[in-house]
Structures are given as C-alpha cells and as structure tokens.
Coordinates of C-alpha atoms and ligand atoms in Angstrom, one line a residue:
Chain J
X1 CA 89.6 16.8 64.8
X2 CA 86.2 15.9 66.1
X3 CA 83.7 17.0 63.1
X4 CA 81.5 18.8 66.1
X5 CA 84.3 21.1 66.8
X6 CA 85.0 21.9 63.0
X7 CA 84.0 25.2 61.4
X8 CA 80.5 25.0 60.1
X9 CA 79.2 26.4 56.4
X10 CA 75.6 27.0 55.8
X11 CA 73.9 25.3 52.9
X12 CA 70.3 25.8 51.5
X13 CA 68.8 23.1 49.5
X14 CA 67.1 25.5 47.1
X15 CA 64.9 22.7 45.7
X16 CA 63.5 21.6 49.0
X17 CA 62.9 25.2 50.4
X18 CA 59.8 26.7 50.1
X19 CA 60.3 30.2 51.5
X20 CA 58.9 29.2 54.9
X21 CA 61.6 32.0 56.5
X22 CA 62.0 30.5 59.7
X23 CA 65.6 30.4 59.3
X24 CA 65.7 33.9 58.7
X25 CA 64.0 34.9 61.9
X26 CA 66.4 32.6 64.0
X27 CA 69.5 33.7 62.2
X28 CA 69.1 37.0 60.8
X29 CA 73.0 37.7 61.4
X30 CA 73.6 35.4 58.5
X31 CA 70.2 34.9 56.4
X32 CA 68.3 37.7 55.1
X33 CA 64.9 37.0 53.8
X34 CA 63.7 38.3 50.3
X35 CA 60.3 39.7 49.7
X36 CA 58.7 36.4 49.3
X37 CA 60.3 34.8 52.5
X38 CA 63.2 32.9 50.6
X39 CA 66.5 33.0 52.1
X40 CA 69.6 35.1 50.8
X41 CA 72.5 33.7 52.9
X42 CA 74.8 36.8 53.5
X43 CA 77.8 34.5 54.7
X44 CA 78.1 31.0 54.6
X45 CA 80.4 30.6 57.0
X46 CA 79.5 30.5 60.6
X47 CA 81.2 32.3 63.2
X48 CA 82.0 30.3 66.3
X49 CA 79.5 32.7 68.6
X50 CA 76.7 32.0 66.2
X51 CA 77.3 28.1 66.0
X52 CA 74.2 27.4 68.5
X53 CA 72.0 29.6 66.7
X54 CA 72.9 28.2 63.3
X55 CA 72.1 24.8 64.8
X56 CA 68.7 26.1 65.9
X57 CA 67.9 27.6 62.4
X58 CA 68.9 24.2 60.8
X59 CA 66.5 22.3 63.4
X60 CA 63.8 24.7 63.0
X61 CA 63.3 24.5 59.2
X62 CA 60.2 22.7 58.6
X63 CA 61.4 21.2 55.1
X64 CA 64.9 20.3 56.3
X65 CA 66.1 22.4 53.5
X66 CA 69.0 24.2 55.6
X67 CA 72.1 22.2 56.3
X68 CA 75.1 22.8 58.5
X69 CA 78.0 21.4 57.1
X70 CA 81.4 20.6 58.8
X71 CA 84.1 21.9 56.9
X72 CA 86.7 19.5 55.6
X73 CA 89.5 21.1 56.5
Chain G
X1 CA 24.0 8.5 89.7
X2 CA 25.9 10.9 88.1
X3 CA 26.9 13.0 91.0
X4 CA 28.5 10.0 92.7
X5 CA 30.3 8.7 90.0
X6 CA 33.6 10.5 90.7
X7 CA 33.7 9.7 94.6
X8 CA 35.1 6.3 94.5
X9 CA 38.4 5.1 93.5
X10 CA 42.1 5.1 94.1
X11 CA 44.2 8.0 93.9
X12 CA 45.8 6.6 91.0
X13 CA 42.5 6.5 89.5
X14 CA 42.0 10.4 89.9
X15 CA 45.5 11.0 88.7
X16 CA 45.0 8.8 85.6
X17 CA 41.9 10.6 84.7
X18 CA 43.5 14.0 85.2
X19 CA 46.5 13.0 83.4
X20 CA 44.5 11.8 80.4
X21 CA 42.6 14.8 80.3
X22 CA 45.4 17.0 80.3
X23 CA 47.2 15.1 77.5
X24 CA 44.1 15.4 75.5
X25 CA 44.2 19.2 76.0
X26 CA 47.6 19.4 75.0
X27 CA 47.2 17.3 72.2
X28 CA 44.7 19.5 70.7
X29 CA 46.9 22.3 71.1
X30 CA 49.8 20.6 69.5
X31 CA 47.6 19.4 66.7
X32 CA 46.1 23.0 66.2
X33 CA 49.8 24.6 66.0
X34 CA 50.9 22.2 63.6
X35 CA 47.6 22.7 61.4
X36 CA 48.4 26.6 61.7
X37 CA 51.9 26.0 60.8
X38 CA 51.8 24.1 57.9
X39 CA 49.9 26.7 55.7
X40 CA 51.0 29.6 53.6
X41 CA 49.9 32.3 56.1
X42 CA 52.6 34.3 57.8
X43 CA 51.6 35.2 61.2
X44 CA 51.9 38.9 62.1
X45 CA 52.6 39.4 65.9
X46 CA 54.6 36.2 66.3
X47 CA 57.9 34.6 64.7
X48 CA 56.7 31.4 62.7
X49 CA 59.7 29.7 64.5
X50 CA 57.8 30.5 67.8
X51 CA 55.0 28.7 66.3
X52 CA 57.2 25.6 65.6
X53 CA 58.7 25.7 68.9
X54 CA 55.7 25.7 70.8
X55 CA 54.1 22.8 68.5
X56 CA 57.5 20.8 69.1
X57 CA 57.4 21.6 73.1
X58 CA 53.9 21.0 73.6
X59 CA 54.2 17.8 72.1
X60 CA 56.8 16.8 74.0
X61 CA 54.6 17.8 77.4
X62 CA 51.7 16.0 75.7
X63 CA 53.9 12.7 76.1
X64 CA 54.8 13.6 79.6
X65 CA 51.1 13.7 80.6
X66 CA 50.6 10.7 78.6
X67 CA 53.3 8.7 80.2
X68 CA 51.6 9.6 83.7
X69 CA 48.1 8.6 82.3
X70 CA 48.9 5.1 81.3
X71 CA 51.5 4.4 84.2
X72 CA 48.6 5.5 86.5
X73 CA 46.2 3.4 84.8
X74 CA 48.2 0.2 84.8
X75 CA 49.1 0.7 88.1
X76 CA 45.6 1.3 89.4
X77 CA 44.3 -1.7 90.9
X78 CA 40.5 -1.4 89.9
X79 CA 41.0 -2.4 86.2
X80 CA 43.9 -4.5 86.3
X81 CA 45.4 -3.9 83.1
X82 CA 49.0 -5.5 81.9
X83 CA 51.9 -3.5 81.0
X84 CA 51.2 -5.0 77.3
X85 CA 47.9 -3.0 76.9
X86 CA 50.0 0.3 76.8
X87 CA 51.4 -0.7 73.7
X88 CA 49.5 -3.6 72.2
X89 CA 45.9 -2.3 71.1
X90 CA 42.8 -4.0 71.5
X91 CA 44.0 -6.8 74.0
X92 CA 42.5 -5.2 77.4
X93 CA 40.3 -7.1 79.7
X94 CA 38.8 -3.8 80.5
X95 CA 36.6 -1.9 77.7
X96 CA 38.9 -3.5 75.0
X97 CA 37.5 -1.3 71.9
X98 CA 37.8 2.1 73.7
X99 CA 40.9 1.4 75.6
X100 CA 42.4 0.2 72.3
X101 CA 41.9 3.3 70.6
X102 CA 44.0 5.0 73.1
X103 CA 46.6 2.5 72.8
X104 CA 46.6 2.9 69.0
X105 CA 46.9 6.9 69.6
X106 CA 49.9 6.3 71.5
X107 CA 51.6 4.0 69.1
X108 CA 51.2 6.6 66.4
X109 CA 52.5 9.4 68.7
X110 CA 55.5 7.1 69.7
X111 CA 56.1 6.8 66.0
X112 CA 55.7 10.5 65.4
X113 CA 58.2 11.1 68.2
X114 CA 61.0 8.6 66.8
X115 CA 61.1 9.7 63.4
X116 CA 61.1 13.2 64.3
X117 CA 63.9 12.8 66.3
X118 CA 65.5 11.0 63.4
X119 CA 64.2 13.3 60.8
X120 CA 67.4 14.5 59.5
X121 CA 68.7 11.2 58.9
X122 CA 65.3 10.0 57.4
X123 CA 64.6 13.0 55.1
X124 CA 61.5 15.0 54.7
X125 CA 59.6 12.5 52.9
X126 CA 59.6 9.8 55.3
X127 CA 59.6 11.9 58.1
X128 CA 56.4 13.6 56.8
X129 CA 54.6 10.5 55.8
X130 CA 54.7 9.5 59.2
X131 CA 54.1 13.0 60.9
X132 CA 50.7 12.8 59.2
X133 CA 49.6 9.9 61.4
X134 CA 49.6 12.4 64.2
X135 CA 46.2 13.6 62.6
X136 CA 44.6 10.3 62.7
X137 CA 46.0 10.1 66.6
X138 CA 44.0 13.0 67.6
X139 CA 40.4 11.5 66.8
X140 CA 41.4 8.2 68.1
X141 CA 42.3 9.8 71.4
X142 CA 39.2 11.7 71.3
X143 CA 37.0 8.5 71.0
X144 CA 38.9 6.7 73.2
X145 CA 38.3 9.4 75.9
X146 CA 34.8 9.7 75.2
X147 CA 34.4 5.9 75.3
X148 CA 36.4 4.7 78.1
X149 CA 36.3 7.7 80.6
X150 CA 34.6 7.5 84.0
X151 CA 34.0 11.5 83.4
X152 CA 32.2 11.6 80.0
X153 CA 29.0 12.0 81.8
X154 CA 30.1 15.2 83.6
X155 CA 28.8 18.2 81.6
X156 CA 32.3 20.1 82.0
X157 CA 34.2 17.0 80.7
X158 CA 31.8 17.1 77.7
X159 CA 32.2 21.0 77.3
X160 CA 36.0 20.4 77.2
X161 CA 35.7 17.7 74.6
X162 CA 33.6 20.0 72.5
X163 CA 36.0 23.0 72.8
X164 CA 38.6 20.5 71.9
X165 CA 36.9 19.2 68.9
X166 CA 35.6 23.1 67.9
X167 CA 39.2 24.2 68.1
X168 CA 40.8 21.8 65.8
X169 CA 37.7 21.6 63.1
X170 CA 38.3 25.4 63.1
X171 CA 41.8 25.2 62.7
X172 CA 41.1 22.7 59.6
X173 CA 38.7 24.9 58.1
X174 CA 40.8 28.1 58.7
X175 CA 43.6 26.5 56.7
X176 CA 41.4 25.1 54.0
X177 CA 40.2 28.4 53.4
X178 CA 43.8 29.8 53.0
X179 CA 45.1 26.9 51.1
X180 CA 46.1 27.7 47.6
X181 CA 45.3 25.6 44.5
X182 CA 46.7 22.0 44.3
X183 CA 46.6 19.1 46.8
X184 CA 43.0 18.5 45.9
X185 CA 42.8 15.1 47.4
X186 CA 44.3 16.4 50.6
X187 CA 42.1 19.2 51.0
X188 CA 38.9 17.0 50.3
X189 CA 40.0 14.2 52.8
X190 CA 40.5 17.1 55.4
X191 CA 37.4 18.5 54.4
X192 CA 35.4 15.2 54.7
X193 CA 37.1 14.4 58.1
X194 CA 36.5 17.5 59.5
X195 CA 32.6 17.2 58.6
X196 CA 32.8 13.4 59.6
X197 CA 34.4 13.7 63.2
X198 CA 32.1 15.9 64.8
X199 CA 28.9 14.1 63.6
X200 CA 30.0 10.6 64.5
X201 CA 31.2 11.7 67.9
X202 CA 28.0 13.2 68.7
X203 CA 26.1 10.1 67.5
X204 CA 28.3 8.1 69.4
X205 CA 27.7 10.1 72.5
X206 CA 24.0 9.8 72.0
X207 CA 23.9 6.2 71.5
X208 CA 26.9 5.4 74.0
X209 CA 28.2 6.8 76.7
X210 CA 25.5 9.3 77.5
X211 CA 23.0 6.2 77.8
X212 CA 22.3 4.1 80.6
X213 CA 24.0 0.8 80.8
X214 CA 27.1 1.9 79.1
X215 CA 29.5 0.5 81.3
X216 CA 28.2 -2.8 80.4
X217 CA 28.1 -2.3 76.8
X218 CA 31.6 -0.9 76.9
X219 CA 32.8 -3.9 78.3
X220 CA 31.9 -6.1 75.4
X221 CA 34.0 -6.9 72.4
X222 CA 33.6 -4.7 69.4
X223 CA 31.4 -7.6 67.3
X224 CA 28.4 -7.5 70.0
X225 CA 28.8 -3.8 70.6
X226 CA 27.9 -2.9 67.0
X227 CA 25.2 -5.4 67.2
X228 CA 23.5 -3.5 70.1
X229 CA 24.4 -5.8 72.6
X230 CA 21.6 -6.0 75.1
Ligands
LIG301 C1 47.1 9.5 72.6 C2 46.7 8.9 73.7 C3 45.7 9.1 74.8 C4 45.1 10.4 75.2 C5 45.1 11.7 74.6 C6 44.1 9.9 76.4 C7 43.1 10.6 77.2 C8 42.0 10.3 78.1 C9 41.1 10.9 78.5 C10 40.9 12.4 78.2 C11 40.5 10.1 79.3 C12 39.1 10.4 80.2 C13 39.3 10.6 81.3 C14 38.5 10.8 82.2 O1 37.1 10.5 82.0 O2 38.4 11.8 83.4 C15 41.1 8.6 79.3 C16 40.6 7.5 80.0 C17 41.3 6.3 80.1 N1 42.4 6.1 79.3 FE1 43.7 7.1 77.9 N2 44.4 8.4 76.3 C18 45.3 8.1 75.9 C19 46.1 6.7 75.7 C20 45.8 5.7 76.7 C21 46.4 4.4 76.8 C22 47.6 4.1 75.9 C23 46.0 3.8 77.9 C24 46.6 2.5 78.2 C25 46.9 2.0 79.3 C26 44.8 4.5 78.4 C27 44.0 4.1 79.2 C28 43.0 4.9 79.8 C29 42.0 4.3 80.8 C30 41.9 2.7 81.6 C31 41.0 5.2 81.0 C32 39.6 5.2 81.7 C33 39.8 6.2 83.0 C34 38.4 6.4 83.7 O3 37.7 5.9 83.8 O4 38.1 7.7 83.5 N3 44.6 5.7 77.8 N4 42.2 9.0 78.4
LIG302 S1 63.3 27.6 57.3 FE1 63.9 26.3 55.4 S2 62.3 26.1 54.0 FE2 62.3 28.2 55.5 S3 63.2 29.7 54.3 FE3 64.7 28.7 55.5 S4 65.6 27.0 54.5 FE4 63.7 27.9 53.2

C-alpha cells in the first residue's frame, strides 16, 4: 500500500524537543502539554480524521522533534 | 531636485520600487517574527504556532514581492540589467556594489527557502545553520535599498527605513533581555550587530546617498568608492 495512506503513529524525539509546545496547541486531541510545555502524548495512533492536523503539528515543530511515522502493517 | 526625482521613468521602474519597498517591509516583519518565536517567552494572547505560521507565510509573500521587484528591475529599459544580475552578485553595470548587496540578500533568502522546504530531510542542524543566514540577508537588503534606491532621498522612504531598522533592533534587544544563560558568543554577536548596524547605516546615509552627486559615486566600483571617488 502507498505509505501515504497507511495508519500513522506519533513519535516525539525527547532529546530534540525543547518543550516549545506548538504541537500541543495544534493537536490537543492527541497531545497534552505538561506545566513546562513539554508534550504528553495521550494516544500515539492517529485517527484518520486527525491526520491533516497531525501533519500540520509535525510541520510546525521548530525543532523537528515531532514525527509522524507510517505504520508497517 | 528632490521633488522631481520620481517624476520620470517607466511604469516598470515604479513597480520595481514599490515591489522592493514592500519586500523590505515584509522581510522586516518576517525577521521580527523569527526573532520573537525563537526565544523562551510564551505569548499570552496568541498561540505560538500562529507566530510560526505567520513567519512562514510572510516569508513566502516577501519572496513574491521580491520576484516582482527583480523581474521589473531587469525588464526596465533604463538600467539595462541582465538576468544574471538577479542571482550573481556584484556583476551589474548599474551601481554594482549596491545592487550586488540586493542580489546577495536574494541568494541567501533562496538558500533559506530551499533548505526550509527540505528541512525534514536535512535535519535540524543543517537547516538551522542555513536559516541563520536570513539574519545576514536583512541588513544586506537594507543597505541595498538605501544605496541603490531612487527614493532614498524622500523623507517618507527614510522614515520607513528607520521604522524597519527600529523594529528589528528592538526585537533583538527584547530577545536578548529575555534570553537565559548560555550561548554567550551568539548573544554577544547579536548585541554588537544590533549596535553597529544603525550606526553604520546612519553614517553611510549621511556620507553617501544624502550627499549631492551620489548617483555618480554609486556607479563606481567599490575600490574607487572607498577612496572617496571625486
Ligand atoms: C532581499 C532582497 C531585496 C530587497 C529587500 C530589495 C529592496 C529594495 C528596496 C526597498 C529598494 C528601494 C526602492 C526605492 O527606492 O523606492 C530597492 C531598489 C532596487 N533594487 Fe532591490 N531588493 C532586493 C534584491 C534585489 C535584487 C536581487 C535586484 C537585482 C535585479 C534588485 C534590484 C534593484 C534595483 C535596480 C533598485 C533601484 C530601484 C530604484 O532606482 O529605486 N534588488 N530594492
Ligand atoms: S512542538 Fe516540537 S519542540 Fe515543541 S513541544 Fe512539540 S515536539 Fe517538542
């Protein structure tokens, strides 16, 4: 299957992330922010209807620390 | 003399000046947003992502007006620039040094554009390294504008340049004031540059474009220019 159509999973690079918190602003459905602005992923798997939002959140991360991986299956 | 200067010339010339001026204003706004978003401060009334998005969209708009500025400048029959002038700095027959600064700024911005589009493939470090060049592009564009612009003698244009300068300098100092410890070399460089650019620009304007005979002196090569060129 085309990787673009596969289910997506959120992954945060904890070393790169500096807690800028943009991802949580753009994808509050899946990402909470702790009191310092660091993300807490509530649900790693991205439902279809949130895919565009997830892509936007990954593109907005200034540290490129938020990744959207295509599932292997 | 000052009142008649804008009354001759082709529509392309007007379009080029308007495009260049708008590009400078937009570039200023983009740079300020970039400075503001990099710091540790969290804005209260708008989201951080909104600053990021605005930064990105204004940068693209800058390039649109820049494209218009360059295309109309090259097409304009009066200065007879070649297309090469738009990407190869310092080769122009018209005000080579001052035009070349604009070309150099454009090249830097294009590098920033391309690396930004590919940032997920390049990784943060390489992308950021190139992105810093945008800070160099802004003063280059400002000196290009002051040195080559027909309108530099108009008070309104000068006020606009002063406003652009003041905004960026204020943003730099604000960011420095809010910065945490660390990055000492970076903060020092920023402070020195933020002090030097206004001083140098003022001295340059007073000695160059605002003196009579600038159009002759601006046509000279850099070497003659530094020697005073009379
Ligand atoms: C970051 C890039 C650039 C910015 C922000 C910029 C901005 C400006 C500004 C504000 C002016 C003054 C306009 C006026 O006096 O009303 C100007 C003049 C001019 N620019 Fe640029 N410019 C850039 C790049 C270039 C490039 C690459 C070229 C090469 C074709 C170019 C060609 C010219 C010319 C020929 C003038 C003189 C126009 C006049 O007589 O007023 N510029 N530019
Ligand atoms: S936007 Fe990026 S750097 Fe900021 S909290 Fe989210 S993952 Fe971390």
